[in-house]
Amino acid sequence: MIRSERSHPADRHDGTGVRLRLPISEAWPRFPAGEVWHRFATGEVWHRFATGAFVTLRRRAFGLCMFLALLPAVCTAQTAPTEKPPLNLLLVSIDTLRADHVGAYGYFRATTPAIDALAKDGILFERCISPLARTTPSHASLLTGLYPIEHGLIDNITHERNLLVLSDDVETYAEAARSAGYHTAAFVSAAPVKRETGLSAGFEVWDEPDASQRPADETNASFLPWLAKAKDAPFFAWVHYFDPHTPYRPPAPFDGMFKSDDALRAYMKERKFADKAEKQHAEGDVKGAKAWNSEEAINRYDGEVRYVDEQFARVVAALKETGVWDRTVVVVMSDHGEGLGQHDWPNHGGYWREQLHVPLVMRIPGVSARREPAPISTVDILPKLLATCDRLPKAKFSAQASSLPPDAAGVIYSQTPGNSGSTIRTLTSERWRLVRRPGKGELLFDLAADPFELTDVASLHKEEAERMRKQLDAIVAAQSENARRFKPARAEPARRQRVDQLKELGYIETEGEEDEEKP
């Protein structure tokens, strides 16, 4: 190799003609940092480059300049926030599950180990309240974020045997999720939420039984294979279990799992259960009502709850096995509770707390577990979730969701089926619960002192009753006004099959040759 004869600042001669290379630290004086930049700015360094000196240093300086030029882009790429991938959403609704029969809510029996485990890892809402204790209206509210007055599905079927169908103007969350590129699927278990109600809007896959209902294991038999195939894309899935609903026929071994004992009798005594309930879905006696043995009913009901909890445990296991557990939001709730003989009501459709207070647990990846004591409506479940988790699609859904008037904040509205002058309406706050019964006066309960609603104190707290009365009026007026944004729910003559299936489920009574719907 022929070397250039130009002298290098790191060369020195030892008198023999041999050039020795000095360390660069000795060849270039050590200047303070500010002076180095000054020499770059004044051109001294560039002049030396132009004369061919400092070849090695010139190359290093050039590399330094290139690095400095690229530094902003490098830093931006390293510090720019990375967009988190979307989360899946699994919504599990367990029909007719009252909150105080869930272990995480303090129940004395081991009815819900899988739900309890989810609650330890998620957010448990202590006071979640349904807007209406019927399956079709409450699920419509869940999926639309609207109250029954607003979406128009005010009962499972009308007195005239008309089926109410959700208006096309009302957006379901499934439609919002699908428009955002999510796969959407629903697996329902009973007649009140079948496709003909309009609740299927937005679901690519819709799976329902041919009969009036099916057990949870059959619903899982459809859902779990779908889940295995859908694991690689974001999805919104709704799974509906019906088992805790009457007639309470849990499969073995759950049919004999729970027996009457002193603990059950103490539970019933504290709440003043009737040993034999003679009332059904209405105030006063129902003609031909069958005697109801509350202890036996509770034992069978709890067997149904334990059975459906085991089926939910299978779903949790499948989420983990398919690798989507850590990117799936899981919400478990119920559409309404059940009387079981409390307040002399065997089933639901009324206004008492045990028929409206439902469990609600949300497990959101990355969100710490906690308990939320403030009241919340099932109407607000999805809006609350979307406000808490920014990795789920919202679309127009959040804007559509119902909102309370400013002077009614902090209270939860509920009602009985229908929307007329005879409809019973209730309002629940942190401490108080007002019940307006047209033609029968109002009830006021102090929930702090009387959580089981055994003593009416309306005459002792007239100012509180008046304040809540005004709030209730404002809420009903606001909902009625909001309903005008949408086309009314369609009323269509119910097919004979639907009438027969609702009869099987106890929603329609037969008296002689005439069918009489339970009001």
Short mmCIF file of C-alpha atoms in Angstrom, two decimals:
data_model
loop_
_atom_site.label_atom_id
_atom_site.label_comp_id
_atom_site.label_asym_id
_atom_site.label_seq_id
_atom_site.Cartn_x
_atom_site.Cartn_y
_atom_site.Cartn_z
CA MET A 1 0.00 0.00 0.00
CA ILE A 2 1.36 3.43 -0.92
CA ARG A 3 0.87 5.91 1.88
CA SER A 4 0.35 9.57 1.32
CA GLU A 5 3.47 11.63 2.06
CA ARG A 6 1.34 14.28 3.67
CA SER A 7 2.19 14.67 7.32
CA HIS A 8 -0.42 13.68 9.87
CA PRO A 9 -0.74 15.57 13.14
CA ALA A 10 -0.36 12.29 14.97
CA ASP A 11 2.97 11.49 13.23
CA ARG A 12 6.36 12.24 14.65
CA HIS A 13 9.79 11.25 13.46
CA ASP A 14 12.23 9.45 15.72
CA GLY A 15 15.26 10.46 13.62
CA THR A 16 15.44 7.15 11.73
CA GLY A 17 12.85 8.04 9.15
CA VAL A 18 10.19 5.99 10.84
CA ARG A 19 6.97 7.81 11.53
CA LEU A 20 5.29 7.00 14.81
CA ARG A 21 1.49 7.50 15.32
CA LEU A 22 0.58 9.45 18.46
CA PRO A 23 -2.72 8.92 20.26
CA ILE A 24 -5.34 11.29 18.93
CA SER A 25 -5.70 12.77 22.42
CA GLU A 26 -2.15 14.06 22.15
CA ALA A 27 -2.41 15.11 18.53
CA TRP A 28 -5.49 17.30 19.10
CA PRO A 29 -5.47 19.64 22.09
CA ARG A 30 -8.22 19.09 24.63
CA PHE A 31 -10.52 22.08 24.31
CA PRO A 32 -13.50 22.80 26.51
CA ALA A 33 -16.75 21.67 24.90
CA GLY A 34 -17.86 25.22 24.16
CA GLU A 35 -14.60 26.01 22.37
CA VAL A 36 -14.87 22.87 20.24
CA TRP A 37 -18.28 24.00 19.01
CA HIS A 38 -16.86 27.48 18.44
CA ARG A 39 -14.14 26.09 16.21
CA PHE A 40 -16.72 24.16 14.21
CA ALA A 41 -18.81 27.31 13.85
CA THR A 42 -15.92 29.58 12.81
CA GLY A 43 -14.72 27.18 10.15
CA GLU A 44 -11.33 26.40 11.64
CA VAL A 45 -11.99 22.70 11.55
CA TRP A 46 -13.41 22.85 8.03
CA HIS A 47 -10.34 24.78 6.84
CA ARG A 48 -8.08 22.06 8.10
CA PHE A 49 -10.26 19.48 6.37
CA ALA A 50 -9.89 21.45 3.11
CA THR A 51 -6.12 21.36 3.31
CA GLY A 52 -6.19 17.60 3.69
CA ALA A 53 -5.13 17.60 7.33
CA PHE A 54 -6.67 15.49 10.05
CA VAL A 55 -7.93 12.82 7.72
CA THR A 56 -8.89 10.46 10.53
CA LEU A 57 -10.48 13.23 12.57
CA ARG A 58 -12.29 14.55 9.52
CA ARG A 59 -13.95 11.18 9.01
CA ARG A 60 -14.90 11.02 12.65
CA ALA A 61 -16.28 14.56 12.58
CA PHE A 62 -18.28 13.79 9.47
CA GLY A 63 -19.81 10.78 11.19
CA LEU A 64 -20.56 12.94 14.22
CA CYS A 65 -22.33 15.53 12.06
CA MET A 66 -24.38 12.88 10.34
CA PHE A 67 -25.35 11.45 13.73
CA LEU A 68 -26.36 14.88 15.00
CA ALA A 69 -28.43 15.47 11.87
CA LEU A 70 -30.27 12.21 12.34
CA LEU A 71 -30.59 12.51 16.13
CA PRO A 72 -34.03 14.21 16.17
CA ALA A 73 -35.55 11.49 14.01
CA VAL A 74 -33.93 8.76 16.08
CA CYS A 75 -35.15 10.28 19.33
CA THR A 76 -38.63 10.77 17.94
CA ALA A 77 -38.84 7.15 16.86
CA GLN A 78 -37.67 5.97 20.27
CA THR A 79 -39.89 8.23 22.37
CA ALA A 80 -43.11 8.31 20.31
CA PRO A 81 -45.87 6.46 22.18
CA THR A 82 -46.74 3.14 20.62
CA GLU A 83 -50.45 2.63 19.96
CA LYS A 84 -51.80 -0.19 22.10
CA PRO A 85 -53.67 -2.92 20.25
CA PRO A 86 -57.46 -3.09 20.68
CA LEU A 87 -58.95 -5.32 23.34
CA ASN A 88 -61.63 -7.96 22.91
CA LEU A 89 -64.87 -7.66 24.86
CA LEU A 90 -66.80 -10.62 26.26
CA LEU A 91 -70.16 -9.70 27.80
CA VAL A 92 -71.75 -12.46 29.88
CA SER A 93 -75.32 -11.91 31.11
CA ILE A 94 -76.73 -14.46 33.55
CA ASP A 95 -80.49 -14.18 33.56
CA THR A 96 -82.38 -13.75 36.85
CA LEU A 97 -79.29 -13.67 39.11
CA ARG A 98 -79.86 -11.56 42.22
CA ALA A 99 -76.73 -10.00 43.66
CA ASP A 100 -77.08 -11.34 47.19
CA HIS A 101 -76.81 -14.95 45.94
CA VAL A 102 -73.25 -14.32 44.69
CA GLY A 103 -70.35 -15.09 47.01
CA ALA A 104 -68.49 -11.86 46.20
CA TYR A 105 -71.57 -9.97 47.43
CA GLY A 106 -71.57 -11.79 50.77
CA TYR A 107 -73.75 -14.84 50.17
CA PHE A 108 -73.18 -17.59 52.71
CA ARG A 109 -73.28 -20.45 50.16
CA ALA A 110 -70.57 -21.37 47.65
CA THR A 111 -72.72 -20.67 44.61
CA THR A 112 -70.28 -18.69 42.43
CA PRO A 113 -66.58 -19.60 42.82
CA ALA A 114 -65.73 -18.61 39.23
CA ILE A 115 -67.46 -15.23 39.43
CA ASP A 116 -65.86 -14.63 42.84
CA ALA A 117 -62.42 -15.30 41.36
CA LEU A 118 -63.12 -12.82 38.56
CA ALA A 119 -64.20 -10.24 41.14
CA LYS A 120 -60.87 -10.55 42.97
CA ASP A 121 -59.13 -9.64 39.72
CA GLY A 122 -61.58 -6.96 38.53
CA ILE A 123 -63.92 -4.14 39.46
CA LEU A 124 -66.94 -5.16 41.51
CA PHE A 125 -69.87 -2.73 41.51
CA GLU A 126 -71.63 -3.17 44.82
CA ARG A 127 -74.93 -1.53 43.86
CA CYS A 128 -75.80 -2.22 40.24
CA ILE A 129 -79.51 -1.76 39.55
CA SER A 130 -81.61 -2.90 36.61
CA PRO A 131 -84.00 -0.41 34.98
CA LEU A 132 -86.73 -3.03 34.64
CA ALA A 133 -86.98 -6.59 35.98
CA ARG A 134 -87.83 -8.26 32.67
CA THR A 135 -85.43 -9.94 30.26
CA THR A 136 -86.17 -8.21 26.93
CA PRO A 137 -86.27 -4.58 28.16
CA SER A 138 -83.25 -4.89 30.42
CA HIS A 139 -81.07 -6.49 27.74
CA ALA A 140 -82.17 -3.84 25.26
CA SER A 141 -81.00 -1.22 27.75
CA LEU A 142 -77.70 -3.04 28.26
CA LEU A 143 -76.94 -3.20 24.52
CA THR A 144 -78.09 0.34 23.64
CA GLY A 145 -77.24 2.44 26.72
CA LEU A 146 -80.85 3.67 26.78
CA TYR A 147 -83.68 3.32 29.29
CA PRO A 148 -86.84 1.35 28.35
CA ILE A 149 -88.84 4.55 27.82
CA GLU A 150 -86.17 5.67 25.34
CA HIS A 151 -85.67 2.50 23.27
CA GLY A 152 -89.32 1.49 23.53
CA LEU A 153 -89.02 -2.18 24.57
CA ILE A 154 -91.04 -1.85 27.76
CA ASP A 155 -91.94 -5.53 28.25
CA ASN A 156 -91.29 -9.01 26.85
CA ILE A 157 -94.71 -8.89 25.17
CA THR A 158 -97.61 -6.45 25.41
CA HIS A 159 -101.09 -7.08 26.81
CA GLU A 160 -102.34 -7.17 23.22
CA ARG A 161 -99.90 -10.01 22.43
CA ASN A 162 -97.70 -7.70 20.40
CA LEU A 163 -93.99 -8.21 20.07
CA LEU A 164 -91.93 -5.04 20.49
CA VAL A 165 -89.00 -4.76 18.05
CA LEU A 166 -86.07 -2.38 18.48
CA SER A 167 -86.11 0.57 16.10
CA ASP A 168 -83.49 0.76 13.34
CA ASP A 169 -82.69 4.28 14.57
CA VAL A 170 -81.27 2.91 17.80
CA GLU A 171 -77.65 1.77 17.53
CA THR A 172 -76.60 -1.32 19.46
CA TYR A 173 -73.05 -1.67 20.71
CA ALA A 174 -72.62 -4.61 18.33
CA GLU A 175 -73.17 -2.22 15.43
CA ALA A 176 -70.60 0.19 16.83
CA ALA A 177 -68.05 -2.58 17.31
CA ARG A 178 -68.66 -4.07 13.88
CA SER A 179 -68.22 -0.69 12.18
CA ALA A 180 -64.81 -0.49 13.90
CA GLY A 181 -63.71 -3.78 12.36
CA TYR A 182 -64.55 -6.12 15.24
CA HIS A 183 -65.97 -9.59 14.78
CA THR A 184 -69.32 -9.70 16.57
CA ALA A 185 -71.22 -12.74 17.80
CA ALA A 186 -74.07 -13.51 20.20
CA PHE A 187 -75.06 -16.79 21.80
CA VAL A 188 -78.39 -16.48 23.59
CA SER A 189 -80.34 -19.04 25.56
CA ALA A 190 -84.02 -18.11 25.69
CA ALA A 191 -87.07 -16.74 23.87
CA PRO A 192 -87.14 -13.22 25.37
CA VAL A 193 -83.90 -12.25 23.60
CA LYS A 194 -84.29 -14.06 20.29
CA ARG A 195 -83.54 -12.44 16.93
CA GLU A 196 -87.11 -11.25 16.38
CA THR A 197 -86.72 -8.63 19.15
CA GLY A 198 -84.17 -6.68 17.09
CA LEU A 199 -81.41 -7.26 19.64
CA SER A 200 -79.47 -9.13 16.95
CA ALA A 201 -78.61 -5.87 15.14
CA GLY A 202 -74.88 -5.65 14.47
CA PHE A 203 -74.02 -9.28 15.23
CA GLU A 204 -72.37 -11.17 12.38
CA VAL A 205 -73.03 -14.46 14.14
CA TRP A 206 -76.29 -15.03 15.99
CA ASP A 207 -76.95 -18.34 17.73
CA GLU A 208 -80.22 -19.13 19.53
CA PRO A 209 -82.18 -22.24 20.53
CA ASP A 210 -85.22 -23.49 18.64
CA ALA A 211 -87.00 -24.20 21.93
CA SER A 212 -88.04 -21.67 24.57
CA GLN A 213 -84.68 -22.07 26.34
CA ARG A 214 -81.53 -24.15 26.48
CA PRO A 215 -79.08 -24.96 29.31
CA ALA A 216 -75.74 -23.18 29.60
CA ASP A 217 -73.69 -26.17 28.46
CA GLU A 218 -75.53 -26.17 25.12
CA THR A 219 -74.88 -22.44 24.73
CA ASN A 220 -71.20 -23.08 25.44
CA ALA A 221 -71.21 -25.87 22.86
CA SER A 222 -71.88 -23.19 20.25
CA PHE A 223 -69.76 -20.40 21.73
CA LEU A 224 -66.49 -22.19 22.56
CA PRO A 225 -65.76 -23.43 18.99
CA TRP A 226 -66.43 -19.91 17.70
CA LEU A 227 -64.04 -18.48 20.31
CA ALA A 228 -61.27 -20.85 19.23
CA LYS A 229 -61.54 -19.55 15.65
CA ALA A 230 -61.94 -15.87 16.56
CA LYS A 231 -58.90 -15.61 18.82
CA ASP A 232 -56.66 -13.86 16.25
CA ALA A 233 -58.90 -10.85 15.56
CA PRO A 234 -60.58 -8.32 17.89
CA PHE A 235 -64.07 -9.43 18.83
CA PHE A 236 -67.17 -8.44 20.78
CA ALA A 237 -69.11 -11.48 21.98
CA TRP A 238 -72.27 -11.63 24.06
CA VAL A 239 -73.06 -14.87 25.89
CA HIS A 240 -76.46 -15.12 27.59
CA TYR A 241 -77.25 -17.86 30.13
CA PHE A 242 -80.84 -18.42 31.25
CA ASP A 243 -80.57 -21.20 33.84
CA PRO A 244 -81.35 -19.40 37.14
CA HIS A 245 -84.77 -18.53 35.70
CA THR A 246 -87.83 -20.55 36.70
CA PRO A 247 -88.65 -23.44 36.78
CA TYR A 248 -85.33 -24.09 38.63
CA ARG A 249 -84.32 -27.51 37.30
CA PRO A 250 -80.57 -27.80 37.85
CA PRO A 251 -78.89 -30.91 36.39
CA ALA A 252 -77.16 -33.45 38.61
CA PRO A 253 -75.18 -33.09 40.83
CA PHE A 254 -76.33 -29.48 41.29
CA ASP A 255 -79.94 -30.52 41.91
CA GLY A 256 -79.05 -31.81 45.36
CA MET A 257 -76.07 -29.61 46.19
CA PHE A 258 -77.86 -27.27 48.59
CA LYS A 259 -80.10 -28.31 51.48
CA SER A 260 -82.16 -26.32 53.96
CA ASP A 261 -80.33 -25.58 57.18
CA ASP A 262 -80.17 -23.02 59.98
CA ALA A 263 -78.06 -20.66 57.89
CA LEU A 264 -80.71 -20.56 55.17
CA ARG A 265 -83.50 -20.05 57.66
CA ALA A 266 -81.58 -17.20 59.33
CA TYR A 267 -81.04 -15.59 55.91
CA MET A 268 -84.77 -15.82 55.17
CA LYS A 269 -85.82 -14.58 58.60
CA GLU A 270 -83.64 -11.47 58.40
CA ARG A 271 -85.32 -10.54 55.11
CA LYS A 272 -88.79 -11.71 56.20
CA PHE A 273 -89.29 -14.23 53.42
CA ALA A 274 -92.71 -15.77 53.17
CA ASP A 275 -92.64 -19.53 53.76
CA LYS A 276 -95.19 -19.91 50.99
CA ALA A 277 -95.55 -17.00 48.59
CA GLU A 278 -99.02 -16.48 47.13
CA LYS A 279 -98.31 -13.48 44.89
CA GLN A 280 -96.94 -13.45 41.40
CA HIS A 281 -96.09 -10.50 39.11
CA ALA A 282 -98.69 -8.08 40.51
CA GLU A 283 -99.88 -6.36 43.64
CA GLY A 284 -102.50 -8.53 45.34
CA ASP A 285 -103.43 -12.17 44.87
CA VAL A 286 -103.35 -13.83 41.48
CA LYS A 287 -106.18 -16.20 40.69
CA GLY A 288 -105.07 -19.79 40.77
CA ALA A 289 -101.56 -18.94 41.99
CA LYS A 290 -99.77 -22.06 43.16
CA ALA A 291 -98.31 -22.25 46.66
CA TRP A 292 -94.59 -21.53 46.66
CA ASN A 293 -92.27 -23.24 49.09
CA SER A 294 -89.53 -20.66 49.47
CA GLU A 295 -86.90 -22.92 51.04
CA GLU A 296 -87.18 -25.53 48.33
CA ALA A 297 -87.19 -22.84 45.64
CA ILE A 298 -84.03 -21.22 47.02
CA ASN A 299 -82.21 -24.58 47.17
CA ARG A 300 -83.03 -25.33 43.54
CA TYR A 301 -82.31 -21.77 42.47
CA ASP A 302 -78.88 -21.89 44.10
CA GLY A 303 -78.21 -25.18 42.31
CA GLU A 304 -78.95 -23.46 39.00
CA VAL A 305 -76.62 -20.59 39.92
CA ARG A 306 -73.79 -22.98 40.81
CA TYR A 307 -74.31 -24.89 37.57
CA VAL A 308 -74.15 -21.77 35.39
CA ASP A 309 -71.09 -20.57 37.33
CA GLU A 310 -69.32 -23.80 36.40
CA GLN A 311 -70.16 -23.20 32.75
CA PHE A 312 -68.73 -19.69 33.05
CA ALA A 313 -65.56 -21.24 34.50
CA ARG A 314 -65.23 -23.23 31.26
CA VAL A 315 -65.31 -19.96 29.31
CA VAL A 316 -62.56 -18.47 31.48
CA ALA A 317 -60.44 -21.58 30.95
CA ALA A 318 -60.96 -21.36 27.17
CA LEU A 319 -59.91 -17.69 27.12
CA LYS A 320 -56.68 -18.63 28.86
CA GLU A 321 -56.02 -21.70 26.72
CA THR A 322 -56.47 -19.75 23.47
CA GLY A 323 -54.10 -17.03 24.66
CA VAL A 324 -56.58 -14.13 24.62
CA TRP A 325 -57.21 -13.78 28.36
CA ASP A 326 -54.75 -10.90 28.78
CA ARG A 327 -56.28 -8.94 25.91
CA THR A 328 -59.95 -9.54 26.66
CA VAL A 329 -62.25 -7.42 28.81
CA VAL A 330 -64.71 -9.70 30.61
CA VAL A 331 -67.98 -8.29 31.98
CA VAL A 332 -70.34 -10.48 34.02
CA MET A 333 -73.75 -9.15 35.02
CA SER A 334 -77.43 -10.01 35.24
CA ASP A 335 -80.49 -8.46 33.65
CA HIS A 336 -82.54 -8.58 36.87
CA GLY A 337 -82.91 -10.48 40.13
CA GLU A 338 -85.59 -12.76 41.55
CA GLY A 339 -88.09 -12.58 44.39
CA LEU A 340 -87.79 -16.16 45.68
CA GLY A 341 -90.56 -15.40 48.17
CA GLN A 342 -89.11 -12.17 49.57
CA HIS A 343 -91.82 -9.50 49.88
CA ASP A 344 -94.17 -12.39 49.05
CA TRP A 345 -93.02 -12.42 45.39
CA PRO A 346 -91.71 -15.69 43.90
CA ASN A 347 -90.32 -14.34 40.64
CA HIS A 348 -89.68 -10.92 39.05
CA GLY A 349 -91.25 -8.01 37.20
CA GLY A 350 -91.76 -5.89 40.31
CA TYR A 351 -90.02 -3.01 42.02
CA TRP A 352 -88.41 -4.50 45.11
CA ARG A 353 -84.67 -4.30 45.59
CA GLU A 354 -84.03 -8.07 45.34
CA GLN A 355 -85.62 -8.05 41.87
CA LEU A 356 -83.53 -5.10 40.64
CA HIS A 357 -80.17 -5.40 42.43
CA VAL A 358 -77.82 -7.43 40.21
CA PRO A 359 -74.14 -8.41 40.21
CA LEU A 360 -71.69 -6.54 37.98
CA VAL A 361 -68.00 -7.42 37.64
CA MET A 362 -65.62 -5.99 35.04
CA ARG A 363 -62.16 -7.40 34.48
CA ILE A 364 -60.09 -5.01 32.36
CA PRO A 365 -56.46 -5.95 31.57
CA GLY A 366 -54.12 -3.46 33.21
CA VAL A 367 -56.77 -2.01 35.54
CA SER A 368 -56.40 -2.70 39.26
CA ALA A 369 -59.06 -4.60 41.19
CA ARG A 370 -61.36 -2.58 43.40
CA ARG A 371 -64.91 -2.28 44.71
CA GLU A 372 -67.19 0.54 43.58
CA PRO A 373 -69.84 1.43 46.20
CA ALA A 374 -71.72 4.09 44.22
CA PRO A 375 -75.02 3.06 42.57
CA ILE A 376 -74.92 2.34 38.83
CA SER A 377 -77.61 1.27 36.37
CA THR A 378 -77.17 -1.63 33.96
CA VAL A 379 -78.02 1.02 31.34
CA ASP A 380 -74.63 2.59 32.14
CA ILE A 381 -72.52 -0.58 31.99
CA LEU A 382 -71.12 -0.12 28.48
CA PRO A 383 -70.81 3.69 28.68
CA LYS A 384 -68.94 3.28 31.99
CA LEU A 385 -66.69 0.62 30.48
CA LEU A 386 -65.89 2.75 27.43
CA ALA A 387 -65.04 5.70 29.68
CA THR A 388 -62.72 3.48 31.73
CA CYS A 389 -61.02 1.63 28.85
CA ASP A 390 -59.81 3.50 25.75
CA ARG A 391 -58.93 0.32 23.84
CA LEU A 392 -62.51 -0.53 22.87
CA PRO A 393 -64.47 0.99 19.94
CA LYS A 394 -66.99 3.71 20.72
CA ALA A 395 -68.32 5.09 17.40
CA LYS A 396 -71.64 6.90 17.95
CA PHE A 397 -72.59 4.68 20.86
CA SER A 398 -71.24 6.89 23.66
CA ALA A 399 -73.07 9.93 22.24
CA GLN A 400 -76.34 7.98 22.03
CA ALA A 401 -76.20 6.73 25.63
CA SER A 402 -78.77 8.12 28.03
CA SER A 403 -77.81 10.80 30.55
CA LEU A 404 -79.59 12.11 33.62
CA PRO A 405 -80.75 15.72 34.02
CA PRO A 406 -78.24 17.84 35.99
CA ASP A 407 -80.54 18.02 39.03
CA ALA A 408 -80.88 14.22 39.12
CA ALA A 409 -77.23 13.20 39.31
CA GLY A 410 -76.35 10.37 41.68
CA VAL A 411 -79.69 8.56 41.50
CA ILE A 412 -80.78 5.44 39.60
CA TYR A 413 -84.18 5.10 37.88
CA SER A 414 -86.18 1.87 37.56
CA GLN A 415 -89.75 0.96 36.66
CA THR A 416 -92.17 -1.90 36.25
CA PRO A 417 -93.21 -3.10 32.74
CA GLY A 418 -95.16 -0.71 30.54
CA ASN A 419 -95.22 3.07 30.26
CA SER A 420 -98.59 4.34 31.37
CA GLY A 421 -100.31 5.99 34.28
CA SER A 422 -100.25 2.73 36.22
CA THR A 423 -96.52 2.07 35.80
CA ILE A 424 -94.67 1.94 39.12
CA ARG A 425 -91.47 4.01 39.08
CA THR A 426 -88.60 4.04 41.56
CA LEU A 427 -85.54 6.13 42.34
CA THR A 428 -82.50 4.95 44.29
CA SER A 429 -79.77 7.14 45.79
CA GLU A 430 -76.86 6.36 48.11
CA ARG A 431 -79.17 6.24 51.11
CA TRP A 432 -82.79 6.47 50.01
CA ARG A 433 -85.22 4.63 47.77
CA LEU A 434 -88.49 6.16 46.60
CA VAL A 435 -91.27 4.01 45.12
CA ARG A 436 -94.17 5.74 43.37
CA ARG A 437 -97.23 3.52 43.12
CA PRO A 438 -100.03 5.27 41.20
CA GLY A 439 -103.27 5.03 43.16
CA LYS A 440 -101.52 3.46 46.17
CA GLY A 441 -99.24 6.20 47.39
CA GLU A 442 -95.48 6.40 47.72
CA LEU A 443 -92.98 4.41 49.75
CA LEU A 444 -89.64 5.70 51.04
CA PHE A 445 -86.95 3.41 52.45
CA ASP A 446 -83.84 4.40 54.39
CA LEU A 447 -81.39 1.89 52.91
CA ALA A 448 -78.72 2.68 55.49
CA ALA A 449 -80.97 1.55 58.33
CA ASP A 450 -83.25 -0.78 56.37
CA PRO A 451 -81.38 -2.47 53.48
CA PHE A 452 -84.15 -5.06 52.95
CA GLU A 453 -86.92 -2.45 52.53
CA LEU A 454 -89.12 -3.57 55.38
CA THR A 455 -90.25 -0.21 56.84
CA ASP A 456 -91.77 2.71 54.95
CA VAL A 457 -90.54 6.04 56.37
CA ALA A 458 -92.17 8.43 53.87
CA SER A 459 -94.20 10.13 56.61
CA LEU A 460 -91.06 10.70 58.70
CA HIS A 461 -88.94 12.21 55.91
CA LYS A 462 -91.33 14.30 53.85
CA GLU A 463 -88.67 16.72 52.60
CA GLU A 464 -86.52 13.88 51.27
CA ALA A 465 -89.54 12.29 49.62
CA GLU A 466 -90.44 15.60 47.98
CA ARG A 467 -86.89 16.15 46.73
CA MET A 468 -86.74 12.68 45.16
CA ARG A 469 -90.23 13.13 43.73
CA LYS A 470 -89.03 16.15 41.78
CA GLN A 471 -85.97 14.24 40.59
CA LEU A 472 -88.17 11.37 39.43
CA ASP A 473 -90.43 13.73 37.48
CA ALA A 474 -87.40 15.34 35.81
CA ILE A 475 -85.95 11.97 34.83
CA VAL A 476 -89.17 10.65 33.30
CA ALA A 477 -89.62 13.91 31.37
CA ALA A 478 -86.02 13.78 30.09
CA GLN A 479 -86.36 10.15 28.98
CA SER A 480 -89.64 10.86 27.22
CA GLU A 481 -88.00 13.77 25.38
CA ASN A 482 -84.95 11.68 24.47
CA ALA A 483 -87.21 8.96 23.07
CA ARG A 484 -88.33 11.40 20.38
CA ARG A 485 -84.87 11.19 18.79
CA PHE A 486 -85.70 7.68 17.60
CA LYS A 487 -88.48 6.04 15.69
CA PRO A 488 -90.76 4.16 18.10
CA ALA A 489 -90.19 0.47 18.65
CA ARG A 490 -92.30 -1.54 16.22
CA ALA A 491 -95.28 -3.43 17.65
CA GLU A 492 -95.91 -6.59 15.64
CA PRO A 493 -98.39 -9.38 16.38
CA ALA A 494 -96.43 -12.08 18.16
CA ARG A 495 -96.18 -15.41 16.43
CA ARG A 496 -97.99 -18.23 18.18
CA GLN A 497 -94.65 -19.92 18.80
CA ARG A 498 -93.39 -16.92 20.78
CA VAL A 499 -96.57 -16.74 22.82
CA ASP A 500 -96.29 -20.45 23.63
CA GLN A 501 -92.63 -20.14 24.56
CA LEU A 502 -93.25 -17.18 26.85
CA LYS A 503 -96.03 -19.22 28.46
CA GLU A 504 -93.55 -22.01 29.13
CA LEU A 505 -91.27 -19.51 30.87
CA GLY A 506 -94.06 -18.15 33.08
CA TYR A 507 -94.50 -14.76 31.45
CA ILE A 508 -98.07 -15.47 30.30
CA GLU A 509 -100.71 -17.10 32.49
CA THR A 510 -103.43 -19.36 31.15
CA GLU A 511 -106.84 -19.04 32.75
CA GLY A 512 -109.42 -21.35 31.25
CA GLU A 513 -109.35 -20.77 27.53
CA GLU A 514 -108.09 -17.21 27.85
CA ASP A 515 -104.44 -16.24 28.12
CA GLU A 516 -103.79 -13.56 30.68
CA GLU A 517 -100.42 -11.89 30.74
CA LYS A 518 -98.88 -11.16 34.10
CA PRO A 519 -98.81 -7.37 34.40
#
